[in-house]
Tab-separated table of C-alpha atoms in Angstrom:
chain	number	residue	atom	x	y	z
B	709	UNK	CA	194.414	87.288	48.675
B	710	UNK	CA	195.675	90.844	46.696
B	711	UNK	CA	195.141	93.761	49.265
B	712	UNK	CA	193.246	95.680	46.127
B	713	UNK	CA	190.824	92.938	45.492
B	714	UNK	CA	190.042	92.545	49.882
B	715	UNK	CA	186.316	92.256	50.227
B	716	UNK	CA	185.405	93.300	46.756
B	717	UNK	CA	182.833	91.606	44.403
B	718	UNK	CA	184.081	90.682	40.995
B	719	UNK	CA	181.666	93.569	39.963
B	720	UNK	CA	182.914	96.272	42.052
B	721	UNK	CA	186.469	95.972	39.948
B	722	UNK	CA	185.091	95.482	36.892
B	723	UNK	CA	183.994	99.164	37.588
B	724	UNK	CA	186.691	100.386	38.906
B	725	UNK	CA	187.892	98.679	35.622
B	726	UNK	CA	185.690	100.366	33.164
B	727	UNK	CA	185.945	103.899	35.200
B	728	UNK	CA	189.980	103.555	34.600
B	729	UNK	CA	190.010	102.650	31.206
B	730	UNK	CA	186.847	104.872	29.749
B	731	UNK	CA	189.337	108.382	31.319
B	732	UNK	CA	192.438	107.134	29.373
B	733	UNK	CA	190.907	107.097	26.543
B	734	UNK	CA	189.865	110.770	26.808
B	735	UNK	CA	193.003	111.523	27.610
B	736	UNK	CA	193.814	109.866	24.872
B	737	UNK	CA	191.358	111.327	22.561
B	738	UNK	CA	192.704	114.887	23.860
B	739	UNK	CA	196.372	113.510	22.875
B	740	UNK	CA	196.217	114.338	26.898
B	741	UNK	CA	199.746	112.178	28.562
B	742	UNK	CA	198.695	110.092	31.949
B	743	UNK	CA	202.284	112.727	33.214
B	744	UNK	CA	200.402	115.570	33.010
B	745	UNK	CA	197.560	114.716	34.086
B	746	UNK	CA	196.045	117.368	36.238
B	747	UNK	CA	192.070	118.403	37.855
B	748	UNK	CA	191.018	120.950	34.528
B	749	UNK	CA	191.869	117.116	33.035
B	750	UNK	CA	189.435	115.227	35.357
B	751	UNK	CA	186.960	118.353	35.155
B	752	UNK	CA	186.495	118.114	31.414
B	753	UNK	CA	186.613	114.388	31.987
B	754	UNK	CA	183.227	115.089	34.534
B	755	UNK	CA	182.032	117.172	31.905
B	756	UNK	CA	182.103	114.480	28.808
B	757	UNK	CA	180.330	111.957	30.552
B	758	UNK	CA	177.381	115.193	32.051
B	759	UNK	CA	177.812	115.543	28.077
B	760	UNK	CA	176.858	111.797	26.909
B	761	UNK	CA	174.266	111.816	29.415
B	762	UNK	CA	174.988	109.767	32.841
B	763	UNK	CA	173.669	110.609	35.890
B	764	UNK	CA	175.132	112.250	38.990
B	765	UNK	CA	175.570	108.834	41.224
B	766	UNK	CA	177.715	107.464	37.632
B	767	UNK	CA	179.784	110.045	37.337
B	768	UNK	CA	180.664	110.442	40.507
B	769	UNK	CA	181.487	107.496	41.182
B	770	UNK	CA	183.355	107.584	39.036
B	771	UNK	CA	185.196	110.178	40.153
B	772	UNK	CA	185.737	108.783	43.118
B	773	UNK	CA	187.161	105.341	41.220
B	774	UNK	CA	189.346	107.727	39.518
B	775	UNK	CA	190.593	109.270	42.486
B	776	UNK	CA	191.251	106.255	44.320
B	777	UNK	CA	193.280	105.072	41.808
B	778	UNK	CA	195.866	107.673	40.667
B	779	UNK	CA	195.932	109.053	45.172
B	780	UNK	CA	197.645	105.040	45.485
B	781	UNK	CA	199.821	105.209	41.903
């Protein structure tokens, strides 16, 4: 079994993929290349998610997923 999927449900994997895709869409809409990613980009993403009305726990989960994803790549 893939080390990134080990012990994770399909819903967890789907949520992780969704978080990464929404962040990439955010970067694209702001014309920010992934190679230039910085903390300000993540802060702006969080602010945008708050403006969309997402709950704090949902935003925290997305941040945790993004941090794990980008710290492994």
